[in-house]
Short mmCIF file of C-alpha atoms in Angstrom, two decimals:
data_model
loop_
_atom_site.label_atom_id
_atom_site.label_comp_id
_atom_site.label_asym_id
_atom_site.label_seq_id
_atom_site.Cartn_x
_atom_site.Cartn_y
_atom_site.Cartn_z
CA UNK A 294 9.42 -83.26 -12.09
CA UNK A 295 7.28 -85.45 -9.95
CA UNK A 296 4.02 -84.37 -8.12
CA UNK A 297 5.84 -84.53 -4.76
CA UNK A 298 8.63 -82.24 -5.94
CA UNK A 299 6.34 -79.84 -7.27
CA UNK A 300 4.25 -79.63 -4.01
CA UNK A 301 7.41 -79.27 -2.15
CA UNK A 302 8.62 -76.38 -4.22
CA UNK A 303 5.36 -74.41 -3.91
CA UNK A 304 5.21 -75.02 -0.11
CA UNK A 305 8.59 -73.42 0.27
CA UNK A 306 8.53 -69.62 -0.76
CA UNK A 307 12.29 -69.49 -0.72
CA UNK A 308 12.50 -71.74 -3.75
CA UNK A 309 10.47 -69.23 -5.91
CA UNK A 310 13.06 -67.16 -7.90
CA UNK A 311 11.67 -63.58 -7.05
CA UNK A 312 11.83 -64.67 -3.30
CA UNK A 313 15.46 -65.58 -3.37
CA UNK A 314 17.52 -63.72 -0.78
CA UNK A 315 19.67 -61.98 -3.50
CA UNK A 316 17.00 -60.97 -5.68
CA UNK A 317 15.08 -59.54 -2.59
CA UNK A 318 18.06 -57.61 -1.36
CA UNK A 319 18.78 -56.28 -4.61
CA UNK A 320 15.54 -54.95 -4.77
CA UNK A 321 15.84 -53.24 -1.53
CA UNK A 322 19.32 -51.84 -2.37
CA UNK A 323 17.75 -50.57 -5.70
CA UNK A 324 15.27 -48.74 -3.60
CA UNK A 325 17.81 -47.16 -1.39
CA UNK A 326 19.95 -46.25 -4.52
CA UNK A 327 17.12 -44.23 -5.98
CA UNK A 328 16.35 -42.45 -2.70
CA UNK A 329 19.90 -41.51 -2.35
CA UNK A 330 20.15 -40.32 -6.08
CA UNK A 331 17.15 -38.35 -5.80
CA UNK A 332 18.07 -36.51 -2.43
CA UNK A 333 20.10 -33.85 -4.31
CA UNK A 334 17.22 -33.14 -6.70
CA UNK A 335 14.91 -32.88 -3.75
CA UNK A 336 17.18 -30.66 -2.05
CA UNK A 337 17.68 -28.37 -5.03
CA UNK A 338 13.85 -28.06 -5.81
CA UNK A 339 12.79 -27.52 -2.23
CA UNK A 340 15.75 -25.32 -0.98
CA UNK A 341 14.90 -21.54 -0.48
CA UNK A 342 16.77 -19.00 -2.49
CA UNK A 343 18.07 -16.61 0.05
CA UNK A 344 20.26 -13.90 -1.36
CA UNK A 345 22.09 -11.39 0.66
CA UNK A 346 20.47 -7.81 1.19
CA UNK A 347 22.43 -4.63 1.50
CA UNK A 348 21.80 -4.34 5.09
CA UNK A 349 24.62 -1.95 5.80
CA UNK A 350 23.36 0.40 3.06
CA UNK A 351 19.98 0.17 4.60
CA UNK A 352 21.30 1.05 8.04
CA UNK A 353 23.33 3.79 6.75
CA UNK A 354 20.50 5.27 4.75
CA UNK A 355 18.08 5.30 7.80
CA UNK A 356 20.40 7.65 9.60
CA UNK A 357 20.01 10.31 7.11
CA UNK A 358 17.35 12.85 7.37
CA UNK A 359 15.99 14.57 4.18
CA UNK A 360 15.97 18.46 4.23
CA UNK A 361 13.66 20.08 1.54
CA UNK A 362 14.90 23.75 0.99
CA UNK A 363 12.36 26.55 0.83
CA UNK A 364 13.67 30.00 -0.58
CA UNK A 365 11.81 33.06 0.26
CA UNK A 366 12.96 36.41 -1.27
CA UNK A 367 12.04 39.53 0.71
CA UNK A 368 12.21 43.06 -0.02
CA UNK A 369 15.05 45.00 1.56
CA UNK A 370 14.36 46.40 4.94
CA UNK A 371 12.38 43.45 6.54
CA UNK A 372 13.92 41.94 9.73
CA UNK A 373 15.04 38.44 8.32
CA UNK A 374 16.62 37.05 11.55
CA UNK A 375 13.38 37.61 13.39
CA UNK A 376 11.17 36.42 10.67
CA UNK A 377 13.36 33.16 10.58
CA UNK A 378 12.96 32.84 14.23
CA UNK A 379 9.25 33.11 14.16
CA UNK A 380 8.85 31.05 11.17
CA UNK A 381 10.83 28.01 12.98
CA UNK A 382 8.88 28.55 16.12
CA UNK A 383 5.57 28.00 14.39
CA UNK A 384 6.61 25.18 12.16
CA UNK A 385 4.46 21.98 13.11
CA UNK A 386 6.44 18.80 13.85
CA UNK A 387 5.17 16.99 10.78
CA UNK A 388 7.30 19.54 8.69
CA UNK A 389 10.58 19.13 10.59
CA UNK A 390 12.22 18.16 7.26
CA UNK A 391 11.92 21.74 5.82
CA UNK A 392 14.74 24.19 5.70
CA UNK A 393 13.53 27.58 5.20
CA UNK A 394 16.23 30.11 3.74
CA UNK A 395 15.30 33.91 3.62
CA UNK A 396 17.06 36.27 1.19
CA UNK A 397 16.71 39.69 -0.06
CA UNK A 398 15.63 40.33 -3.61
CA UNK A 399 15.61 43.37 -5.68
CA UNK A 400 12.33 42.36 -7.49
CA UNK A 401 9.83 45.17 -7.02
CA UNK A 402 7.02 43.26 -8.68
CA UNK A 403 5.62 43.24 -12.11
CA UNK A 404 2.29 44.39 -13.33
CA UNK A 405 -0.14 43.86 -16.22
CA UNK A 406 0.90 41.34 -18.87
CA UNK A 407 4.48 41.04 -17.83
CA UNK A 408 3.33 39.52 -14.39
CA UNK A 409 1.62 36.61 -16.31
CA UNK A 410 5.07 36.41 -18.43
CA UNK A 411 6.87 36.28 -15.35
CA UNK A 412 4.91 33.68 -13.48
CA UNK A 413 4.98 31.44 -16.82
CA UNK A 414 8.82 31.49 -16.83
CA UNK A 415 9.45 31.21 -13.16
CA UNK A 416 7.13 28.38 -12.71
CA UNK A 417 9.95 25.90 -13.37
CA UNK A 418 11.88 27.34 -10.21
CA UNK A 419 9.76 25.22 -7.82
CA UNK A 420 10.56 25.88 -3.90
CA UNK A 421 11.61 29.63 -4.48
CA UNK A 422 9.16 32.22 -3.56
CA UNK A 423 8.92 35.97 -3.14
CA UNK A 424 6.96 38.47 -0.72
CA UNK A 425 6.01 41.94 -1.66
CA UNK A 426 4.55 44.61 0.48
CA UNK A 427 1.06 45.64 -0.18
CA UNK A 428 -2.30 46.65 1.48
CA UNK A 429 -3.95 43.73 -0.22
CA UNK A 430 -3.45 40.15 0.50
CA UNK A 431 -3.14 37.69 -2.32
CA UNK A 432 -1.04 35.05 -4.08
CA UNK A 433 0.09 35.01 -7.79
CA UNK A 434 1.92 31.97 -8.81
CA UNK A 435 4.62 31.72 -6.19
CA UNK A 436 4.42 35.37 -5.15
CA UNK A 437 2.83 36.37 -2.10
CA UNK A 438 1.35 39.99 -1.82
CA UNK A 439 1.13 40.94 2.00
CA UNK A 440 1.33 43.95 4.28
CA UNK A 441 4.72 43.35 5.86
CA UNK A 442 4.37 45.76 8.60
CA UNK A 443 3.79 42.88 11.13
CA UNK A 444 6.33 40.24 11.29
CA UNK A 445 4.39 38.00 13.39
CA UNK A 446 1.43 38.18 10.65
CA UNK A 447 3.67 37.59 7.93
CA UNK A 448 5.42 34.68 9.60
CA UNK A 449 2.02 33.19 10.50
CA UNK A 450 0.73 33.65 6.97
CA UNK A 451 3.96 32.20 5.33
CA UNK A 452 3.71 29.17 7.88
CA UNK A 453 0.42 28.39 6.73
CA UNK A 454 1.46 28.48 3.04
CA UNK A 455 4.53 26.51 3.34
CA UNK A 456 3.98 24.08 6.09
CA UNK A 457 -0.01 23.88 6.56
CA UNK A 458 -1.50 21.50 8.96
CA UNK A 459 -2.53 18.32 7.28
CA UNK A 460 -4.54 15.55 8.91
CA UNK A 461 -2.63 12.52 8.43
CA UNK A 462 -5.29 10.13 9.71
CA UNK A 463 -7.56 11.54 6.88
CA UNK A 464 -5.30 11.48 3.84
CA UNK A 465 -5.04 8.41 2.07
CA UNK A 466 -1.77 6.76 1.82
CA UNK A 467 0.35 7.80 -1.43
CA UNK A 468 -0.02 5.78 -4.39
CA UNK A 469 0.97 6.54 -8.13
CA UNK A 470 -2.54 5.60 -9.25
CA UNK A 471 -5.93 5.93 -7.88
CA UNK A 472 -9.35 4.65 -8.95
CA UNK A 473 -12.32 7.10 -8.34
CA UNK A 474 -15.61 5.38 -8.07
CA UNK A 475 -18.77 7.44 -8.38
CA UNK A 476 -22.01 5.61 -7.26
CA UNK A 477 -25.48 6.83 -7.29
CA UNK A 478 -27.26 4.59 -4.88
CA UNK A 479 -30.97 4.21 -4.12
CA UNK A 480 -31.92 2.86 -0.97
CA UNK A 481 -35.03 1.14 -2.52
CA UNK A 482 -35.82 1.95 -6.04
CA UNK A 483 -38.84 -0.40 -5.99
CA UNK A 484 -40.67 2.06 -3.54
CA UNK A 485 -40.64 4.66 -6.51
CA UNK A 486 -39.40 8.23 -6.80
CA UNK A 487 -35.98 7.13 -7.44
CA UNK A 488 -33.26 7.90 -9.83
CA UNK A 489 -32.37 5.49 -12.46
CA UNK A 490 -29.84 7.59 -14.63
CA UNK A 491 -27.62 10.59 -14.24
CA UNK A 492 -25.41 12.96 -16.29
CA UNK A 493 -22.27 11.83 -14.57
CA UNK A 494 -19.96 12.54 -17.45
CA UNK A 495 -20.80 16.29 -17.41
CA UNK A 496 -20.44 16.65 -13.77
CA UNK A 497 -17.11 15.03 -13.88
CA UNK A 498 -15.84 17.13 -16.63
CA UNK A 499 -16.69 20.23 -14.95
CA UNK A 500 -15.98 19.69 -11.36
CA UNK A 501 -13.53 16.74 -11.14
CA UNK A 502 -11.59 16.86 -14.16
CA UNK A 503 -9.91 20.39 -13.50
CA UNK A 504 -8.61 19.04 -10.22
CA UNK A 505 -7.16 15.72 -11.82
CA UNK A 506 -5.36 17.75 -14.33
CA UNK A 507 -3.71 19.85 -11.82
CA UNK A 508 -2.54 16.81 -9.92
CA UNK A 509 -1.48 14.74 -12.87
CA UNK A 510 2.14 15.21 -11.87
CA UNK A 511 1.51 13.51 -8.59
CA UNK A 512 -1.14 10.52 -9.67
CA UNK A 513 -2.90 8.93 -12.53
CA UNK A 514 -6.54 8.66 -12.05
CA UNK A 515 -9.05 6.09 -13.43
CA UNK A 516 -12.75 6.98 -13.33
CA UNK A 517 -15.68 4.72 -13.04
CA UNK A 518 -19.34 5.12 -12.26
CA UNK A 519 -22.35 3.02 -11.66
CA UNK A 520 -26.03 3.07 -10.52
CA UNK A 521 -27.52 0.75 -7.96
CA UNK A 522 -31.11 0.20 -7.15
CA UNK A 523 -31.06 -1.43 -3.81
CA UNK A 524 -28.80 -0.54 -0.75
CA UNK A 525 -30.21 -1.15 2.55
CA UNK A 526 -28.89 0.66 5.71
CA UNK A 527 -27.44 -1.51 8.37
CA UNK A 528 -29.13 0.52 11.31
CA UNK A 529 -32.33 2.26 11.85
CA UNK A 530 -32.32 6.23 11.53
CA UNK A 531 -33.48 8.36 14.26
CA UNK A 532 -37.13 9.49 13.98
CA UNK A 533 -37.46 13.21 14.10
CA UNK A 534 -40.42 15.49 13.93
CA UNK A 535 -39.79 16.56 10.35
CA UNK A 536 -38.09 13.34 9.11
CA UNK A 537 -35.30 11.12 10.02
CA UNK A 538 -31.85 11.74 11.13
CA UNK A 539 -28.23 10.17 11.26
CA UNK A 540 -26.57 10.36 14.57
CA UNK A 541 -22.84 10.89 14.55
CA UNK A 542 -22.03 7.36 15.79
CA UNK A 543 -24.06 6.08 12.83
CA UNK A 544 -21.94 7.77 10.36
CA UNK A 545 -19.11 5.53 11.01
CA UNK A 546 -21.25 2.36 10.09
CA UNK A 547 -23.29 4.08 7.29
CA UNK A 548 -21.38 2.18 4.60
CA UNK A 549 -23.13 -1.38 4.48
CA UNK A 550 -20.19 -3.12 3.09
CA UNK A 551 -22.11 -6.54 3.24
CA UNK A 552 -24.99 -5.45 1.11
CA UNK A 553 -23.53 -2.62 -0.98
CA UNK A 554 -21.27 -3.64 -4.12
CA UNK A 555 -19.29 -0.31 -4.62
CA UNK A 556 -16.33 -1.73 -6.53
CA UNK A 557 -17.29 -2.57 -10.03
CA UNK A 558 -13.85 -3.57 -11.46
CA UNK A 559 -10.86 -5.68 -10.10
CA UNK A 560 -7.58 -3.63 -9.70
CA UNK A 561 -5.03 -3.47 -7.10
CA UNK A 562 -5.06 0.32 -7.31
CA UNK A 563 -6.49 2.16 -4.08
CA UNK A 564 -10.19 3.13 -4.43
CA UNK A 565 -11.73 6.41 -3.42
CA UNK A 566 -15.53 6.21 -3.30
CA UNK A 567 -17.84 8.91 -3.85
CA UNK A 568 -21.42 8.15 -3.19
CA UNK A 569 -24.92 9.93 -3.58
CA UNK A 570 -27.33 8.14 -1.36
CA UNK A 571 -30.92 8.56 -2.18
CA UNK A 572 -33.22 7.54 0.72
CA UNK A 573 -36.42 5.41 0.20
CA UNK A 574 -39.58 7.36 0.20
CA UNK A 575 -40.41 6.09 3.72
CA UNK A 576 -37.34 7.75 4.95
CA UNK A 577 -37.34 11.17 3.57
CA UNK A 578 -36.02 13.66 4.45
CA UNK A 579 -33.05 12.02 5.82
CA UNK A 580 -30.67 14.52 7.79
CA UNK A 581 -27.19 14.52 9.30
CA UNK A 582 -27.44 15.44 13.02
CA UNK A 583 -24.53 16.94 15.10
CA UNK A 584 -23.55 16.12 18.50
CA UNK A 585 -26.33 18.13 20.04
CA UNK A 586 -28.87 15.89 18.07
CA UNK A 587 -29.82 18.88 15.93
CA UNK A 588 -30.12 18.70 12.25
CA UNK A 589 -26.79 19.87 10.54
CA UNK A 590 -26.89 22.20 7.41
CA UNK A 591 -24.38 19.79 5.85
CA UNK A 592 -25.65 17.19 3.36
CA UNK A 593 -22.19 15.40 2.92
CA UNK A 594 -19.65 13.74 5.24
CA UNK A 595 -16.18 12.36 4.66
CA UNK A 596 -14.80 8.93 5.67
CA UNK A 597 -11.04 9.15 6.37
CA UNK A 598 -9.17 7.30 3.62
CA UNK A 599 -12.30 5.78 2.19
CA UNK A 600 -14.19 8.63 0.32
CA UNK A 601 -17.21 10.89 0.92
CA UNK A 602 -21.04 10.41 0.73
CA UNK A 603 -23.90 12.93 0.14
CA UNK A 604 -27.32 12.52 1.48
CA UNK A 605 -29.85 13.66 -1.28
CA UNK A 606 -33.28 14.12 -0.53
CA UNK A 607 -35.39 14.73 -3.84
CA UNK A 608 -38.11 17.38 -3.40
CA UNK A 609 -41.63 15.98 -3.34
CA UNK A 610 -42.49 17.65 -6.67
CA UNK A 611 -39.58 15.78 -8.35
CA UNK A 612 -40.65 13.72 -11.25
CA UNK A 613 -38.59 11.44 -13.53
CA UNK A 614 -35.93 8.99 -13.15
CA UNK A 615 -32.97 11.16 -14.12
CA UNK A 616 -30.98 13.10 -11.48
CA UNK A 617 -31.04 16.81 -12.42
CA UNK A 618 -27.85 18.59 -13.66
CA UNK A 619 -28.52 21.48 -11.13
CA UNK A 620 -28.47 19.10 -8.41
CA UNK A 621 -25.36 17.44 -9.32
CA UNK A 622 -23.40 20.72 -9.59
CA UNK A 623 -24.02 21.13 -5.97
CA UNK A 624 -23.26 17.64 -5.22
CA UNK A 625 -20.02 17.51 -7.23
CA UNK A 626 -18.93 20.66 -5.89
CA UNK A 627 -18.69 18.97 -2.45
CA UNK A 628 -17.13 16.02 -3.88
CA UNK A 629 -14.28 18.08 -5.47
CA UNK A 630 -13.46 19.49 -1.98
CA UNK A 631 -13.56 16.07 -0.33
CA UNK A 632 -11.31 14.80 -2.99
CA UNK A 633 -8.80 17.40 -2.12
CA UNK A 634 -9.10 16.68 1.39
CA UNK A 635 -8.64 13.02 0.86
CA UNK A 636 -5.44 13.55 -1.23
CA UNK A 637 -3.98 16.00 1.13
CA UNK A 638 -4.21 19.27 -0.80
CA UNK A 639 -3.97 22.02 1.76
CA UNK A 640 -6.44 24.81 2.01
CA UNK A 641 -5.40 28.40 1.74
CA UNK A 642 -5.34 30.63 5.09
CA UNK A 643 -8.37 32.59 5.52
CA UNK A 644 -7.02 35.95 4.85
CA UNK A 645 -5.48 35.02 1.47
CA UNK A 646 -7.60 35.97 -1.61
CA UNK A 647 -7.45 33.38 -4.57
CA UNK A 648 -7.29 35.14 -8.06
CA UNK A 649 -8.93 32.02 -9.62
CA UNK A 650 -10.77 28.72 -8.77
CA UNK A 651 -7.71 26.67 -9.62
CA UNK A 652 -5.28 25.44 -7.14
CA UNK A 653 -2.48 27.77 -6.35
CA UNK A 654 1.11 27.15 -6.77
CA UNK A 655 1.70 27.41 -3.14
CA UNK A 656 -0.95 24.44 -2.41
CA UNK A 657 0.65 22.22 -5.15
CA UNK A 658 4.08 22.97 -3.81
CA UNK A 659 2.86 22.19 -0.01
CA UNK A 660 1.45 19.05 -1.22
CA UNK A 661 4.51 17.97 -3.13
CA UNK A 662 6.72 18.64 0.02
CA UNK A 663 4.24 16.75 2.24
CA UNK A 664 4.11 13.78 -0.19
CA UNK A 665 8.06 13.92 -0.61
CA UNK A 666 8.79 13.79 3.19
CA UNK A 667 6.02 11.20 3.59
CA UNK A 668 7.45 8.87 0.83
CA UNK A 669 11.03 9.48 2.14
CA UNK A 670 10.09 8.22 5.59
CA UNK A 671 7.97 5.45 4.68
CA UNK A 672 10.66 4.07 2.21
CA UNK A 673 13.08 4.17 4.93
CA UNK A 674 10.86 2.50 7.47
CA UNK A 675 9.94 -0.18 4.85
CA UNK A 676 13.65 -1.00 4.13
CA UNK A 677 14.38 -1.32 7.77
CA UNK A 678 11.31 -3.51 8.23
CA UNK A 679 12.33 -5.88 5.36
CA UNK A 680 16.01 -6.29 6.74
CA UNK A 681 14.57 -6.95 10.20
CA UNK A 682 12.03 -9.56 9.03
CA UNK A 683 14.97 -11.46 6.83
CA UNK A 684 17.17 -11.47 10.11
CA UNK A 685 14.51 -12.72 12.34
CA UNK A 686 13.12 -15.52 9.96
CA UNK A 687 15.87 -17.79 9.09
CA UNK A 688 13.92 -19.39 6.24
CA UNK A 689 12.40 -16.45 4.61
CA UNK A 690 13.22 -16.48 0.90
CA UNK A 691 15.18 -13.52 -0.77
CA UNK A 692 14.90 -13.89 -4.54
CA UNK A 693 16.56 -11.67 -7.03
CA UNK A 694 13.47 -9.58 -7.62
CA UNK A 695 13.42 -8.71 -3.94
CA UNK A 696 17.13 -7.88 -3.85
CA UNK A 697 16.73 -5.84 -6.91
CA UNK A 698 13.80 -3.59 -5.55
CA UNK A 699 15.53 -3.09 -2.49
CA UNK A 700 18.73 -1.79 -4.12
CA UNK A 701 16.62 0.15 -6.56
CA UNK A 702 14.84 1.86 -3.63
CA UNK A 703 18.18 2.80 -2.09
CA UNK A 704 19.47 4.11 -5.28
CA UNK A 705 16.31 6.30 -5.54
CA UNK A 706 16.68 7.58 -1.97
CA UNK A 707 20.25 8.44 -2.93
CA UNK A 708 18.98 10.42 -5.78
CA UNK A 709 16.47 12.08 -3.61
CA UNK A 710 19.34 13.60 -1.51
CA UNK A 711 21.23 14.67 -4.66
CA UNK A 712 18.10 16.66 -6.14
CA UNK A 713 16.69 17.86 -2.98
CA UNK A 714 18.56 21.25 -3.31
CA UNK A 715 17.80 21.62 -7.21
CA UNK A 716 14.24 20.62 -7.91
CA UNK A 717 11.15 19.86 -5.54
CA UNK A 718 9.33 17.92 -8.33
CA UNK A 719 12.40 15.71 -9.15
CA UNK A 720 12.82 15.16 -5.33
CA UNK A 721 9.17 13.98 -5.25
CA UNK A 722 9.71 11.64 -8.18
CA UNK A 723 12.64 10.11 -6.65
CA UNK A 724 11.01 9.50 -3.24
CA UNK A 725 7.74 8.20 -4.95
CA UNK A 726 9.79 5.62 -6.86
CA UNK A 727 11.72 4.58 -3.80
CA UNK A 728 8.56 4.10 -1.79
CA UNK A 729 7.04 2.05 -4.86
CA UNK A 730 10.15 -0.30 -4.86
CA UNK A 731 10.37 -0.63 -1.16
CA UNK A 732 6.65 -1.60 -0.81
CA UNK A 733 6.82 -3.99 -3.76
CA UNK A 734 9.74 -5.70 -2.14
CA UNK A 735 7.97 -5.81 1.19
CA UNK A 736 4.89 -7.36 -0.11
CA UNK A 737 6.71 -9.65 -2.57
CA UNK A 738 4.39 -12.95 -2.64
CA UNK A 739 7.51 -15.10 -2.05
CA UNK A 740 8.41 -13.35 1.22
CA UNK A 741 4.79 -12.98 2.40
CA UNK A 742 4.35 -16.85 2.05
CA UNK A 743 6.72 -17.36 4.90
CA UNK A 744 4.93 -15.34 7.28
CA UNK A 745 1.97 -17.75 6.89
CA UNK A 746 3.67 -20.95 6.21
CA UNK A 747 6.78 -21.02 8.36
CA UNK A 748 9.25 -24.25 8.71
CA UNK A 749 6.86 -25.96 10.91
CA UNK A 750 4.45 -26.05 8.29
CA UNK A 751 6.82 -27.62 5.86
CA UNK A 752 7.64 -30.25 8.30
CA UNK A 753 4.14 -30.94 8.87
CA UNK A 754 3.57 -31.45 5.04
CA UNK A 755 6.70 -33.61 4.43
CA UNK A 756 6.44 -36.05 7.56
CA UNK A 757 3.24 -37.91 6.53
CA UNK A 758 4.35 -38.07 2.88
CA UNK A 759 7.91 -39.29 3.47
CA UNK A 760 7.13 -41.49 6.68
CA UNK A 761 4.76 -43.73 4.99
CA UNK A 762 7.31 -44.41 2.14
CA UNK A 763 10.48 -44.53 4.10
CA UNK A 764 9.42 -46.49 7.09
CA UNK A 765 8.58 -49.78 5.28
CA UNK A 766 11.76 -49.61 3.28
CA UNK A 767 13.86 -48.86 6.37
CA UNK A 768 12.24 -51.87 8.17
CA UNK A 769 12.86 -54.13 5.27
CA UNK A 770 16.52 -53.13 5.00
CA UNK A 771 16.95 -53.54 8.96
CA UNK A 772 15.15 -56.89 8.62
CA UNK A 773 17.26 -58.03 5.61
CA UNK A 774 20.44 -56.99 7.60
CA UNK A 775 19.40 -59.11 10.59
CA UNK A 776 18.82 -62.03 8.49
CA UNK A 777 22.02 -61.71 6.48
CA UNK A 778 23.77 -61.75 9.87
CA UNK A 779 22.01 -64.59 10.95
CA UNK A 780 22.76 -66.54 7.99
CA UNK A 781 26.56 -65.32 8.07
CA UNK A 782 26.65 -66.62 11.91
CA UNK A 783 24.90 -69.98 11.00
CA UNK A 784 27.40 -70.40 8.27
CA UNK A 785 30.31 -69.66 10.33
CA UNK A 786 29.01 -72.10 13.01
CA UNK A 787 28.64 -74.82 10.34
CA UNK A 788 32.06 -74.29 9.13
CA UNK A 789 33.63 -74.47 12.64
CA UNK A 790 31.81 -77.76 13.15
CA UNK A 791 32.78 -79.05 9.80
CA UNK A 792 36.47 -78.35 10.74
CA UNK A 793 36.17 -80.02 13.97
CA UNK A 794 34.72 -83.16 12.61
CA UNK A 795 37.42 -83.18 10.07
CA UNK A 796 39.87 -82.79 12.35
CA UNK A 797 38.77 -85.85 14.64
CA UNK A 798 38.40 -87.97 11.66
CA UNK A 799 42.09 -87.19 10.55
CA UNK A 800 43.14 -88.25 14.39
#
């Protein structure tokens, strides 16, 4: 090949083999074939699994109202109709799901050791109670001893035992597991006269563990404890003549979440905090003030659905770094009362005499009924919310796990209805399972993602990625198509001219 031919070849890029029209077009076609072949895979990997939910069952279940029966046996001679009427009129609205049935009983009461045997055997028959006439007022198991001369007084007492008023805003939301965190909090241990250790195991064993044992049928508890040496307040206490005071509005901001590290472990279980706050030596004594800005006799206060705090002011004569057991007894007695209040355990009417320090069967049954009704209504509301969200958000994924939890919750609600007339504890267990499954379905990570990353977010992510890739290939394809059409048109024109020239030459 001569030098002139080589220079001409390199001056014309179309003469290079990989710049030939058919090679270039084959490459562009290969790109589009790959894109078209990858579309099904991309569609499969990015598509949202959206299984159907049993919406009709959820709507049908929402129309049902749970009725928890309460059977009360009365001695002959009492006006059951008048007592029933007064009981229904005294029933708070939060207890509308109760169905009270009064009936006569021929049990005249048992005495001595036989009474203990009777209540041991009858403890399995939850939801059934008896009332016996007596001058004294007390409860034994599920038996009420009460002077029945006044129907109004009897109805008032039975209403307070069966459907006691419970503050919903104070009681924590139901959970099968709770974590109890006990913290000894020194405001400033470096100032001296602080506590570095405490016999918390002994206090928990004698004051908290008996309560947890009685409530083991409702919840499982995990206990942790810690001591902290620096916990500054987020406000300045009011200066008094004899110390310092915490005003009522400061109680709501007493917990300094920014500087206090109260949770020492990682868990999804709800935490109830019980804090002993020891003021620094420069702020003692630190008292709680009432609405009239006078010193309150109380040393503790409760924060709804959070926990309780005790302000402990050591005596000036206190020496040592260990908190005395005698002081812990007083503090943990208050913690025990606050724990019962947070868990929704009702207190007995003031005219009822307890025969022991343990919770009575009336209190435990009332708590079971309260949690059962709350769990049932909460499950219904949660299931309705799930169906509503799925209908409103078209791209919300519904996987097999979500559908399985919804179906399981519906089955548990159906079982709740079936056993409601037979066993209170079984009714509670099925209602708790329904609430657990419905909540797990509602807070499923796959469903929650769509609340924060809707379809617009997906388009915003894919557009910069695919636009930069597809647009050059598309432009190149359009350009080659235009060039091919020009070449075809030019070839057609040349053919026509050749045909015309050949015709003229023939003539």
